[in-house]
Structures are given as C-alpha cells and as structure tokens.
Amino acid sequence: MFLPISNCLFSPRRRARFYTLCAHVLVTMAGLFSSALLPGAIHAVSPASTLPPSAPLAGSSFIFQHALVLQLQQQTAAPVEIRTRAATNTVRAVRTAPGANLGAASTGASMAMSVRQKSTAFLNSYGALFGLQQPDQELILRAVQRDAQGITHVQYAQQYAGIPVFGSRLTTHIDAQGHLYAVDGATVAAAALSQFAQTPTLAAAEARQIAERAASAAADAQPGQSVALQLYFFQEGLTWGRAGPLHLAYEVTVA
C-alpha cells in the first residue's frame, strides 16, 4: 500500500524505503504479493476501463489478444482457463489440466527441453497476453525453484527500456513430468509503458534529499542517510489488480 508520507507512522527502526514521484514521497508496506491461481471460467480478454496516463489499448491489440487466446486453446490438448486483470489490460493467469502442456503445438515443447527452455518458448509465443512486446528483453529471470511436490517455478520480473516495473512478476509452473501447465503474475502492458516518459523530472539527488528529510521527520527517527536508489515504473494498484496511475518513481533506501 502506498500512502502520502504525512499520513504514515514509522517504527523506531533506522532502515526504511521511500518512493518519490515528482516532489511527493511515498512509503510502501511489503509482503503483500501473491501469485496464487484462483478458479474461474475461460473468458475473453477485456480492455481496461482506464489506464492512466496513457489511453486504453487500440482495438487492434484487443483483437490480437482474442486471436492469441483462440490459438492457445487450439494448440493445447486440454481446456484452457484464462483469468484477466482489467486494471492493466493483461492476462494474469493461464492454466490447463494436469498432464497437459500449454500451447505445446506452437512452442514445440518436448519432454527433452529444460524448464527454462519451455518457459522461454511459451513466453515468446504468448507473452503478448501478459502485455509483453519483446519477452526476451522485457523479462528478467529471478529464480528457478522446485517445491516438495516436484513442481518447478520459473520466476521473472518485468522491465521496459532497462527500467524495472515495481511489483511485477511472471511465473511459469512445470510439473514433475515436465508439463508447463500454468503461468501467472502481474505485469504492465508494454504499450502503456512505451507511451510514458522514461526520463525523470526529479533529479536523483533531489529524490535522496526528500527521502532523507522524510526519514528524519518521522516519529522516533534518527537522522539517516540514503544508501540505495533505484528508478522504477510504478503503477498504483498493480499488486491488488486495481487500476491506478502510472508513474516513474525512485525507490530510496534510508538507513
């Protein structure tokens, strides 16, 4: 949750992270991310009602997504379940029945392929459903983890033009038999990011000063110094699936 700094209370802990948008400082509360798949019926991808500050995606993109949905179903041996995220005009979860490969015909997936190869093949073919234009450039591999059930989770984060998207995630799930059966996450459509200014109007030095002043003004806080700064694309409400403004923001860590 992002709140104006003036409305937040801070613990006496010395370390805190602040986010600056223009001249405003925001603070985040962590630990609110989840990638669980929820049950639901197959349905068409619908355009977002709002996607500030850019306009909703053009009709051609909407039609293209429908075509990809149909292609995915045709090239998957079992029924495909798709859940959308109206706030970002993207798909948030795709899954098929256990023992089936998602889009196996189009990706050319085989049991001999590694989990990373299967993930790459699927995302190159169907990344547009998640709003990606060039998946190989817009996704950063974060981790490959195997759980107690033998399911492997290949985890990615999103970036655009080299700038990471705050709170983004995309995970492919491959069962113990090697079937890529599900993909889920939270992404921002590259079409929206491409229309947004990629040069911050606030200098990094100013962002550091704002964060340091905010940390010093917090209750029971001692004067701190910024120790890390990162520029992000930040869409409000992304992790909750709610539509919100898109910003270019600094994350400043003060210790």
Coordinates of C-alpha atoms in Angstrom, one line a residue:
M1 CA 0.0 0.0 0.0
F2 CA 1.3 3.4 -0.9
L3 CA 0.4 6.4 1.3
P4 CA 1.5 10.0 1.5
I5 CA 4.4 10.3 3.9
S6 CA 2.5 12.8 6.0
N7 CA -0.2 10.2 6.8
C8 CA 2.2 7.4 7.8
L9 CA 3.6 6.4 11.2
F10 CA 7.1 4.9 11.4
S11 CA 8.6 2.5 13.9
P12 CA 11.9 3.4 15.5
R13 CA 13.7 1.1 13.0
R14 CA 16.5 3.0 11.3
R15 CA 16.0 1.4 7.9
A16 CA 13.1 2.4 5.6
R17 CA 12.3 2.7 1.9
F18 CA 10.8 5.8 0.4
Y19 CA 9.4 6.3 -3.1
T20 CA 9.4 9.7 -4.7
L21 CA 7.1 10.8 -7.5
C22 CA 8.0 14.3 -8.7
A23 CA 8.1 16.1 -5.3
H24 CA 6.0 13.6 -3.4
V25 CA 7.4 11.0 -1.1
L26 CA 5.6 7.7 -0.6
V27 CA 6.2 4.7 1.6
T28 CA 5.4 1.1 0.9
M29 CA 4.3 -1.8 3.1
A30 CA 5.9 -5.0 1.9
G31 CA 4.8 -8.6 2.0
L32 CA 1.6 -8.2 0.0
F33 CA 2.4 -10.1 -3.1
S34 CA 0.8 -13.4 -4.1
S35 CA 0.8 -15.5 -7.3
A36 CA -1.9 -18.0 -6.4
L37 CA -4.1 -19.2 -9.2
L38 CA -7.8 -18.8 -8.5
P39 CA -10.5 -21.0 -10.0
G40 CA -12.6 -19.4 -12.8
A41 CA -14.1 -20.0 -16.2
I42 CA -12.5 -19.3 -19.6
H43 CA -13.4 -15.8 -20.8
A44 CA -12.3 -13.2 -23.3
V45 CA -9.7 -10.6 -22.6
S46 CA -11.4 -7.3 -21.9
P47 CA -9.9 -3.8 -22.4
A48 CA -9.2 -1.8 -19.3
S49 CA -11.6 0.9 -18.4
T50 CA -8.8 3.2 -17.5
L51 CA -5.0 3.0 -17.9
P52 CA -3.8 6.5 -16.9
P53 CA -1.9 8.4 -18.0
S54 CA -2.0 6.6 -21.4
A55 CA -5.1 5.8 -23.4
P56 CA -6.7 2.3 -23.5
L57 CA -5.1 -0.1 -25.9
A58 CA -6.3 0.3 -29.5
G59 CA -8.9 -2.1 -31.0
S60 CA -6.2 -3.9 -33.0
S61 CA -4.5 -5.0 -29.7
F62 CA -7.8 -6.2 -28.3
I63 CA -8.5 -8.3 -31.4
F64 CA -4.9 -9.7 -31.3
Q65 CA -5.3 -10.8 -27.7
H66 CA -8.5 -12.7 -28.7
A67 CA -6.7 -14.3 -31.6
L68 CA -3.9 -15.5 -29.2
V69 CA -6.5 -16.9 -26.8
L70 CA -8.1 -18.9 -29.5
Q71 CA -4.7 -20.1 -30.8
L72 CA -3.6 -21.1 -27.3
Q73 CA -6.8 -23.2 -26.9
Q74 CA -6.4 -24.8 -30.3
Q75 CA -2.8 -25.8 -29.6
T76 CA -3.4 -27.2 -26.1
A77 CA -4.7 -30.7 -25.8
A78 CA -6.9 -29.9 -22.7
P79 CA -9.3 -27.0 -21.9
V80 CA -7.5 -23.7 -21.0
E81 CA -8.6 -21.4 -18.2
I82 CA -7.7 -17.7 -18.5
R83 CA -8.1 -15.0 -15.9
T84 CA -7.7 -11.4 -16.8
R85 CA -6.5 -8.2 -15.0
A86 CA -8.7 -5.4 -16.2
A87 CA -6.6 -2.8 -14.3
T88 CA -3.6 -3.4 -16.7
N89 CA -5.4 -4.8 -19.8
T90 CA -3.4 -8.0 -19.5
V91 CA -3.9 -11.7 -18.6
R92 CA -3.0 -12.5 -15.0
A93 CA -3.3 -16.3 -15.1
V94 CA -3.4 -19.1 -17.7
R95 CA -3.6 -22.8 -16.8
T96 CA -4.6 -26.1 -18.3
A97 CA -5.4 -29.6 -16.9
P98 CA -2.7 -31.6 -15.1
G99 CA -0.6 -33.6 -17.5
A100 CA -1.1 -31.2 -20.5
N101 CA 1.3 -28.7 -22.0
L102 CA 0.0 -25.1 -22.6
G103 CA 0.4 -24.3 -26.3
A104 CA 2.6 -27.4 -26.9
A105 CA 2.0 -27.4 -30.6
S106 CA 3.1 -23.8 -31.2
T107 CA 6.1 -23.8 -28.8
G108 CA 7.4 -27.2 -30.0
A109 CA 7.8 -28.1 -26.3
S110 CA 9.1 -31.6 -25.7
M111 CA 10.0 -33.6 -22.7
A112 CA 13.7 -33.2 -23.6
M113 CA 13.5 -29.4 -23.1
S114 CA 14.7 -27.8 -19.9
V115 CA 12.2 -25.9 -17.7
R116 CA 13.9 -22.6 -18.8
Q117 CA 13.6 -23.6 -22.5
K118 CA 10.0 -24.4 -22.1
S119 CA 9.3 -21.2 -20.3
T120 CA 11.1 -19.1 -22.9
A121 CA 9.3 -20.9 -25.7
F122 CA 5.9 -20.3 -24.2
L123 CA 6.5 -16.7 -23.4
N124 CA 8.0 -15.9 -26.8
S125 CA 4.8 -17.3 -28.3
Y126 CA 2.2 -16.0 -25.8
G127 CA 3.9 -13.1 -23.9
A128 CA 1.6 -10.7 -25.6
L129 CA -1.3 -12.0 -23.5
F130 CA 0.6 -10.6 -20.5
G131 CA 1.2 -7.3 -22.3
L132 CA 4.8 -8.0 -23.4
Q133 CA 6.1 -7.0 -26.8
Q134 CA 9.6 -8.4 -26.6
P135 CA 9.6 -11.0 -23.8
D136 CA 13.3 -11.8 -24.2
Q137 CA 14.2 -8.1 -23.4
E138 CA 11.3 -7.3 -21.0
L139 CA 11.7 -10.3 -18.6
I140 CA 14.5 -10.8 -16.1
L141 CA 15.0 -14.3 -14.7
R142 CA 14.8 -14.1 -10.9
A143 CA 14.7 -17.7 -9.7
V144 CA 14.1 -21.3 -10.6
Q145 CA 12.7 -23.2 -7.6
R146 CA 11.4 -26.8 -7.2
D147 CA 8.9 -27.5 -4.5
A148 CA 8.2 -30.6 -2.4
Q149 CA 5.6 -31.8 -5.0
G150 CA 8.3 -31.7 -7.7
I151 CA 6.7 -28.6 -9.4
T152 CA 9.3 -26.2 -10.8
H153 CA 8.5 -22.5 -10.7
V154 CA 10.5 -20.2 -13.1
Q155 CA 10.1 -16.7 -11.8
Y156 CA 10.6 -13.5 -13.8
A157 CA 10.4 -9.7 -13.2
Q158 CA 9.4 -7.2 -15.8
Q159 CA 11.4 -4.2 -17.1
Y160 CA 10.9 -1.8 -20.0
A161 CA 13.8 0.1 -21.7
G162 CA 16.0 -1.1 -18.9
I163 CA 13.8 0.3 -16.1
P164 CA 12.2 -2.3 -13.8
V165 CA 8.5 -2.4 -13.2
F166 CA 7.9 -2.2 -9.4
G167 CA 5.9 -5.2 -8.0
S168 CA 5.9 -7.0 -11.4
R169 CA 6.2 -10.8 -11.5
L170 CA 5.6 -13.6 -14.0
T171 CA 5.9 -17.2 -13.1
T172 CA 5.7 -20.4 -15.2
H173 CA 4.9 -23.7 -13.5
I174 CA 6.2 -27.0 -14.8
D175 CA 5.0 -30.3 -13.1
A176 CA 7.3 -33.2 -12.2
Q177 CA 6.6 -34.9 -15.5
G178 CA 7.8 -31.8 -17.4
H179 CA 4.4 -30.3 -18.5
L180 CA 4.2 -26.5 -18.5
Y181 CA 0.7 -26.3 -17.2
A182 CA 0.3 -22.8 -15.8
V183 CA 1.6 -19.2 -16.0
D184 CA 0.6 -16.3 -13.7
G185 CA 1.7 -12.9 -12.5
A186 CA 1.2 -9.2 -12.5
T187 CA 2.6 -7.1 -15.4
V188 CA 2.0 -3.7 -17.0
A189 CA 1.3 -3.6 -20.8
A190 CA 4.4 -2.5 -22.7
A191 CA 2.1 -0.4 -24.9
A192 CA 1.3 1.7 -21.9
L193 CA 5.0 1.9 -20.8
S194 CA 6.1 2.9 -24.2
Q195 CA 3.8 6.0 -24.1
F196 CA 5.2 7.1 -20.8
A197 CA 8.2 9.4 -20.3
Q198 CA 11.3 7.5 -19.4
T199 CA 13.3 10.5 -18.2
P200 CA 12.5 11.5 -14.6
T201 CA 11.7 15.2 -14.0
L202 CA 13.1 14.9 -10.5
A203 CA 16.9 14.5 -10.2
A204 CA 18.3 11.6 -8.2
A205 CA 20.0 13.9 -5.8
E206 CA 16.7 15.7 -5.1
A207 CA 15.0 12.3 -4.5
R208 CA 17.6 11.4 -2.0
Q209 CA 17.2 14.7 -0.1
I210 CA 13.4 14.3 0.0
A211 CA 13.7 10.8 1.4
E212 CA 16.3 11.8 4.0
R213 CA 14.2 14.7 5.2
A214 CA 11.1 12.5 5.4
A215 CA 13.0 9.8 7.4
S216 CA 14.4 12.5 9.8
A217 CA 10.9 13.9 10.4
A218 CA 9.3 10.5 11.2
A219 CA 8.4 9.8 14.8
D220 CA 11.3 8.5 17.0
A221 CA 13.6 8.5 13.9
Q222 CA 17.2 9.4 14.0
P223 CA 18.9 11.3 11.1
G224 CA 19.6 8.9 8.3
Q225 CA 21.4 8.8 5.0
S226 CA 20.3 7.3 1.7
V227 CA 22.2 4.1 0.9
A228 CA 20.5 3.0 -2.3
L229 CA 18.4 4.5 -5.1
Q230 CA 16.6 2.8 -7.9
L231 CA 14.3 4.2 -10.7
Y232 CA 11.1 2.2 -11.3
F233 CA 8.0 2.2 -13.4
F234 CA 5.3 2.2 -10.7
Q235 CA 1.6 1.5 -11.4
E236 CA -0.6 2.1 -8.4
G237 CA -2.8 -0.8 -7.6
L238 CA -0.8 -3.3 -9.7
T239 CA -0.4 -5.9 -6.9
W240 CA -4.1 -5.7 -6.0
G241 CA -5.4 -5.8 -9.6
R242 CA -6.9 -2.3 -9.3
A243 CA -6.5 0.4 -11.9
G244 CA -4.2 3.3 -10.9
P245 CA -2.0 6.0 -12.4
L246 CA 1.4 5.0 -13.9
H247 CA 4.4 6.8 -12.5
L248 CA 8.2 7.0 -12.9
A249 CA 9.4 6.7 -9.3
Y250 CA 12.6 6.5 -7.3
E251 CA 13.0 3.9 -4.5
V252 CA 15.3 5.4 -1.9
T253 CA 16.5 3.3 1.0
V254 CA 17.5 5.3 4.0
A255 CA 19.5 3.8 6.9

